[in-house]
Short mmCIF file of N, CA and C in Angstrom, two decimals:
data_model
loop_
_atom_site.label_atom_id
_atom_site.label_comp_id
_atom_site.label_asym_id
_atom_site.label_seq_id
_atom_site.Cartn_x
_atom_site.Cartn_y
_atom_site.Cartn_z
N LYS A 1 -15.08 -11.91 -12.76
CA LYS A 1 -14.30 -11.24 -11.85
C LYS A 1 -12.92 -11.82 -12.40
N VAL A 2 -12.21 -11.28 -11.99
CA VAL A 2 -10.61 -12.02 -12.32
C VAL A 2 -10.08 -12.86 -11.19
N SER A 3 -9.57 -13.74 -12.11
CA SER A 3 -8.70 -15.01 -11.15
C SER A 3 -7.84 -14.24 -10.53
N ASP A 4 -6.77 -15.22 -9.66
CA ASP A 4 -5.35 -14.76 -8.19
C ASP A 4 -4.87 -15.15 -9.56
N LEU A 5 -4.60 -15.92 -10.88
CA LEU A 5 -3.17 -15.63 -11.22
C LEU A 5 -3.41 -14.13 -12.39
N GLU A 6 -4.47 -13.90 -12.62
CA GLU A 6 -4.35 -12.90 -13.62
C GLU A 6 -4.06 -11.49 -12.64
N VAL A 7 -4.25 -11.32 -11.36
CA VAL A 7 -4.12 -10.41 -10.56
C VAL A 7 -3.07 -10.32 -10.49
N VAL A 8 -2.27 -11.80 -10.36
CA VAL A 8 -0.80 -11.59 -9.80
C VAL A 8 0.19 -11.44 -10.99
N ALA A 9 -0.21 -11.89 -11.67
CA ALA A 9 0.18 -12.18 -13.96
C ALA A 9 0.61 -10.13 -14.11
N ALA A 10 -0.89 -9.56 -13.67
CA ALA A 10 -1.16 -7.97 -14.18
C ALA A 10 -0.09 -7.10 -12.94
N SER A 11 -0.14 -7.80 -12.22
CA SER A 11 1.10 -7.26 -10.62
C SER A 11 2.46 -6.99 -11.10
N MET A 12 2.79 -8.85 -11.69
CA MET A 12 4.24 -8.73 -11.77
C MET A 12 4.41 -8.09 -13.38
N GLU A 13 3.69 -7.70 -13.99
CA GLU A 13 4.27 -6.92 -15.24
C GLU A 13 4.29 -5.42 -14.88
N VAL A 14 3.16 -4.80 -14.37
CA VAL A 14 3.72 -3.59 -13.84
C VAL A 14 5.06 -2.96 -13.08
N LEU A 15 5.02 -4.09 -11.75
CA LEU A 15 6.51 -4.44 -10.91
C LEU A 15 7.71 -4.38 -12.12
N GLY A 16 7.34 -5.38 -12.92
CA GLY A 16 8.54 -5.51 -14.43
C GLY A 16 9.04 -4.05 -15.11
N LYS A 17 7.49 -3.42 -15.24
CA LYS A 17 7.86 -1.62 -15.55
C LYS A 17 8.83 -1.57 -14.44
N ILE A 18 8.50 -0.84 -13.58
CA ILE A 18 9.13 -0.34 -12.47
C ILE A 18 10.33 -0.36 -12.47
N PHE A 19 10.59 -1.86 -11.60
CA PHE A 19 12.19 -2.42 -11.45
C PHE A 19 12.94 -3.80 -12.66
N PRO A 20 12.42 -3.16 -14.05
CA PRO A 20 12.86 -3.71 -14.93
C PRO A 20 14.02 -4.88 -15.10
N THR A 21 15.50 -4.35 -13.50
CA THR A 21 16.87 -5.46 -14.21
C THR A 21 16.74 -6.04 -12.83
N THR A 22 15.69 -5.53 -11.56
CA THR A 22 15.53 -6.37 -10.42
C THR A 22 14.13 -7.20 -10.05
N CYS A 23 13.44 -6.98 -10.53
CA CYS A 23 12.07 -7.82 -10.39
C CYS A 23 12.10 -9.19 -11.02
N PRO A 24 11.73 -10.16 -9.69
CA PRO A 24 11.88 -11.99 -10.40
C PRO A 24 11.18 -12.01 -11.43
N ASN A 25 10.84 -12.83 -11.59
CA ASN A 25 9.84 -13.70 -12.87
C ASN A 25 8.42 -13.57 -12.12
N ALA A 26 8.58 -14.27 -11.11
CA ALA A 26 7.33 -14.18 -10.28
C ALA A 26 7.65 -14.62 -8.69
N PRO A 27 6.95 -13.92 -8.12
CA PRO A 27 6.69 -14.33 -6.67
C PRO A 27 6.63 -15.39 -6.25
N THR A 28 7.28 -15.72 -5.03
CA THR A 28 7.34 -16.53 -4.13
C THR A 28 5.86 -17.34 -3.23
N GLY A 29 4.89 -16.37 -3.51
CA GLY A 29 3.93 -16.69 -2.58
C GLY A 29 3.10 -15.47 -3.10
N TYR A 30 2.31 -15.70 -2.37
CA TYR A 30 0.64 -14.94 -2.33
C TYR A 30 -0.57 -15.16 -2.23
N SER A 31 -1.18 -13.48 -1.34
CA SER A 31 -2.35 -14.00 -0.86
C SER A 31 -3.63 -13.09 -1.26
N ILE A 32 -4.26 -13.05 -1.99
CA ILE A 32 -5.43 -11.63 -2.00
C ILE A 32 -5.93 -12.22 -2.10
N THR A 33 -7.02 -10.89 -1.21
CA THR A 33 -7.22 -11.09 -0.36
C THR A 33 -9.16 -10.45 -1.22
N ARG A 34 -10.55 -10.27 -1.35
CA ARG A 34 -11.32 -10.17 -1.67
C ARG A 34 -12.79 -9.60 -0.34
N TRP A 35 -11.92 -8.60 0.10
CA TRP A 35 -12.79 -8.35 1.76
C TRP A 35 -13.82 -7.59 1.13
N GLY A 36 -14.10 -7.18 -0.09
CA GLY A 36 -15.58 -6.06 -0.30
C GLY A 36 -16.49 -7.43 -1.19
N THR A 37 -16.07 -8.58 -1.39
CA THR A 37 -17.18 -9.50 -1.28
C THR A 37 -17.53 -10.54 -0.42
N ASP A 38 -16.47 -10.16 0.75
CA ASP A 38 -16.60 -11.07 2.07
C ASP A 38 -17.91 -11.20 2.64
N ILE A 39 -18.74 -11.68 2.62
CA ILE A 39 -20.01 -11.49 3.27
C ILE A 39 -20.13 -11.39 5.16
N PHE A 40 -19.14 -11.92 5.64
CA PHE A 40 -18.51 -11.99 7.17
C PHE A 40 -17.51 -10.66 7.47
N SER A 41 -16.77 -9.52 6.27
CA SER A 41 -16.25 -8.91 7.16
C SER A 41 -16.85 -7.40 6.43
N MET A 42 -17.03 -7.82 4.85
CA MET A 42 -17.78 -6.92 4.22
C MET A 42 -16.63 -5.52 4.18
N GLY A 43 -15.36 -5.77 3.73
CA GLY A 43 -15.00 -4.76 4.35
C GLY A 43 -13.19 -4.51 5.16
N SER A 44 -12.29 -4.25 5.73
CA SER A 44 -11.02 -4.53 6.49
C SER A 44 -10.65 -3.24 6.84
N TYR A 45 -10.00 -2.93 8.64
CA TYR A 45 -9.57 -1.95 8.63
C TYR A 45 -8.14 -2.48 9.42
N SER A 46 -7.45 -1.55 9.53
CA SER A 46 -5.93 -1.95 10.84
C SER A 46 -6.49 -1.84 11.60
N PHE A 47 -5.81 -2.71 12.71
CA PHE A 47 -5.97 -1.73 14.39
C PHE A 47 -5.09 -2.73 14.75
N MET A 48 -4.11 -1.43 16.26
CA MET A 48 -3.44 -1.57 17.33
C MET A 48 -3.18 -2.25 17.82
N PRO A 49 -1.84 -3.97 17.38
CA PRO A 49 -1.91 -4.37 18.18
C PRO A 49 -1.21 -4.13 19.34
N ARG A 50 -1.38 -5.36 19.91
CA ARG A 50 0.09 -5.05 21.71
C ARG A 50 1.53 -5.12 21.09
N GLY A 51 1.89 -3.70 21.69
CA GLY A 51 3.39 -3.77 21.39
C GLY A 51 3.60 -3.19 19.74
N ARG A 52 2.54 -2.64 19.24
CA ARG A 52 3.11 -1.63 18.01
C ARG A 52 3.42 -0.56 18.56
N THR A 53 4.02 0.30 17.64
CA THR A 53 4.07 1.74 18.06
C THR A 53 4.04 2.73 16.95
N GLU A 54 3.53 3.81 17.19
CA GLU A 54 3.41 4.79 15.97
C GLU A 54 5.46 4.62 14.96
N LYS A 55 6.32 3.68 15.81
CA LYS A 55 7.60 3.94 15.20
C LYS A 55 7.21 2.77 13.62
N ASP A 56 6.71 1.73 13.86
CA ASP A 56 6.53 0.83 13.26
C ASP A 56 5.76 1.64 11.94
N ILE A 57 4.10 2.12 12.42
CA ILE A 57 3.30 2.92 11.00
C ILE A 57 4.43 3.73 10.59
N TYR A 58 5.15 4.82 10.92
CA TYR A 58 6.29 5.17 10.27
C TYR A 58 7.08 4.26 9.17
N ALA A 59 7.54 3.43 9.24
CA ALA A 59 8.15 2.08 8.53
C ALA A 59 7.55 1.67 7.95
N LEU A 60 6.27 1.06 7.67
CA LEU A 60 5.25 0.94 6.86
C LEU A 60 4.96 2.13 5.96
N SER A 61 4.95 3.34 5.85
CA SER A 61 4.58 4.21 5.57
C SER A 61 5.50 4.70 4.55
N GLN A 62 7.00 4.60 4.16
CA GLN A 62 8.19 4.90 4.02
C GLN A 62 8.10 3.98 2.74
N PRO A 63 8.56 5.05 1.68
CA PRO A 63 8.65 4.65 0.45
C PRO A 63 9.70 3.51 -0.10
N LEU A 64 9.60 2.69 -1.45
CA LEU A 64 11.16 1.55 -1.43
C LEU A 64 11.63 2.05 -3.26
N ASP A 65 12.88 2.65 -2.65
CA ASP A 65 13.52 3.23 -3.53
C ASP A 65 13.19 4.18 -4.28
N SER A 66 12.20 5.29 -3.62
CA SER A 66 11.21 6.15 -4.28
C SER A 66 10.45 6.20 -5.80
N LYS A 67 10.31 4.51 -5.88
CA LYS A 67 9.36 3.93 -6.74
C LYS A 67 7.89 3.36 -6.50
N ILE A 68 8.13 2.57 -5.38
CA ILE A 68 7.00 2.44 -4.91
C ILE A 68 6.31 2.81 -3.31
N PHE A 69 4.78 3.83 -3.69
CA PHE A 69 4.52 4.16 -2.20
C PHE A 69 3.57 3.69 -1.71
N PHE A 70 3.27 3.76 -0.30
CA PHE A 70 2.90 3.26 0.82
C PHE A 70 1.92 4.02 1.06
N ALA A 71 0.03 4.12 0.64
CA ALA A 71 -0.55 4.90 1.49
C ALA A 71 -1.86 3.65 1.94
N GLY A 72 -2.70 4.29 2.89
CA GLY A 72 -3.89 3.88 3.30
C GLY A 72 -3.91 4.49 5.20
N GLU A 73 -5.05 3.87 5.18
CA GLU A 73 -5.10 3.93 6.66
C GLU A 73 -4.29 3.15 7.80
N ALA A 74 -3.36 2.48 7.65
CA ALA A 74 -2.51 1.35 8.12
C ALA A 74 -1.05 2.06 8.46
N THR A 75 -1.18 2.94 7.56
CA THR A 75 -0.04 4.05 7.28
C THR A 75 -0.30 5.31 8.09
N ALA A 76 -1.11 6.02 8.34
CA ALA A 76 -1.39 7.43 9.39
C ALA A 76 -1.38 6.67 10.55
N ALA A 77 -0.53 7.55 11.09
CA ALA A 77 0.22 7.28 12.89
C ALA A 77 -1.14 8.21 13.31
N ASP A 78 -1.11 9.70 13.02
CA ASP A 78 -2.13 10.32 13.69
C ASP A 78 -4.15 9.75 13.54
N CYS A 79 -4.39 9.05 12.39
CA CYS A 79 -5.82 8.86 12.57
C CYS A 79 -5.39 7.39 12.26
N PRO A 80 -4.77 6.41 12.26
CA PRO A 80 -5.26 4.78 11.81
C PRO A 80 -6.76 4.44 11.65
N SER A 81 -7.18 3.72 10.83
CA SER A 81 -8.48 2.79 10.78
C SER A 81 -9.43 3.64 11.08
N SER A 82 -9.27 5.28 10.02
CA SER A 82 -10.46 5.91 9.86
C SER A 82 -10.26 5.55 7.82
N VAL A 83 -11.54 6.32 7.30
CA VAL A 83 -11.36 6.90 6.33
C VAL A 83 -10.67 8.25 6.18
N HIS A 84 -10.46 9.13 6.83
CA HIS A 84 -9.59 10.48 6.53
C HIS A 84 -8.43 9.77 6.34
N GLY A 85 -7.50 8.92 7.75
CA GLY A 85 -6.64 8.09 7.45
C GLY A 85 -5.89 7.52 6.18
N ALA A 86 -7.10 6.76 5.21
CA ALA A 86 -6.83 6.69 4.42
C ALA A 86 -6.30 7.91 3.08
N TYR A 87 -7.30 8.64 3.29
CA TYR A 87 -7.27 10.24 2.38
C TYR A 87 -6.56 10.73 2.90
N ILE A 88 -6.05 11.37 3.71
CA ILE A 88 -4.16 12.04 3.95
C ILE A 88 -3.45 11.48 3.30
N THR A 89 -3.08 10.33 3.78
CA THR A 89 -2.09 9.33 3.57
C THR A 89 -2.05 8.85 1.74
N GLY A 90 -3.15 8.65 1.35
CA GLY A 90 -3.39 8.83 -0.54
C GLY A 90 -2.27 10.32 -1.13
N ARG A 91 -3.17 11.22 -0.05
CA ARG A 91 -2.33 12.48 -0.61
C ARG A 91 -0.64 12.56 -0.16
N ARG A 92 -0.66 12.14 0.88
CA ARG A 92 0.97 11.82 1.09
C ARG A 92 1.65 11.44 0.36
N ALA A 93 0.99 10.02 -0.49
CA ALA A 93 1.59 9.44 -1.69
C ALA A 93 1.99 10.09 -2.60
N ALA A 94 1.15 10.64 -3.38
CA ALA A 94 0.75 11.62 -4.57
C ALA A 94 1.80 12.56 -4.37
N CYS A 95 1.67 13.15 -3.40
CA CYS A 95 3.30 14.08 -2.82
C CYS A 95 4.47 13.56 -2.95
N GLN A 96 4.46 12.58 -2.21
CA GLN A 96 5.95 12.06 -2.41
C GLN A 96 6.50 11.52 -4.19
N LEU A 97 5.61 10.97 -4.52
CA LEU A 97 5.23 10.65 -6.10
C LEU A 97 5.82 11.67 -6.96
N PHE A 98 4.96 12.46 -6.60
CA PHE A 98 5.33 13.85 -7.68
C PHE A 98 6.47 14.52 -7.63
N ALA A 99 7.18 14.08 -6.44
CA ALA A 99 8.56 14.79 -6.02
C ALA A 99 9.36 14.13 -6.32
N ALA A 100 9.26 12.72 -6.86
CA ALA A 100 10.68 11.65 -6.89
C ALA A 100 10.00 11.98 -8.49
N LEU A 101 9.08 12.17 -9.17
CA LEU A 101 9.14 12.30 -10.83
C LEU A 101 10.10 14.17 -11.09
N GLY A 102 10.00 15.08 -9.85
CA GLY A 102 10.84 16.37 -10.49
C GLY A 102 9.82 17.12 -10.42
N GLY A 103 8.53 17.13 -10.02
CA GLY A 103 7.56 17.72 -9.32
C GLY A 103 7.69 19.02 -8.04
N ARG A 104 7.27 19.71 -8.12
CA ARG A 104 7.49 20.58 -6.96
C ARG A 104 5.66 20.68 -6.81
N ARG A 105 5.63 20.70 -4.94
CA ARG A 105 4.53 21.06 -5.14
C ARG A 105 4.28 22.42 -4.32
N LYS A 106 3.08 22.99 -4.64
CA LYS A 106 3.02 24.77 -4.34
C LYS A 106 2.07 24.70 -3.21
#
């Protein structure tokens, strides 16, 4: 099992490579979930709380500086809280990354 500190260190190393001049040395805080090993949840998915709209989902799905791309069922306005929502948004994020790297989608 990888410790929380090891996860944070590895994450900061990757972010430092993506944002070499603007990445802080350490986060101000962090929370690491281990849904797959939690005997009470054995996984998790998002839900639409009262007052949340598709605009919120759209905002969550937007890339940051064309360097960080978001995917997952919580970013799927048409099919949230589903495996196919996670799959579709993963493909979307891959296409966004490809385009940001100068590629073309056929």
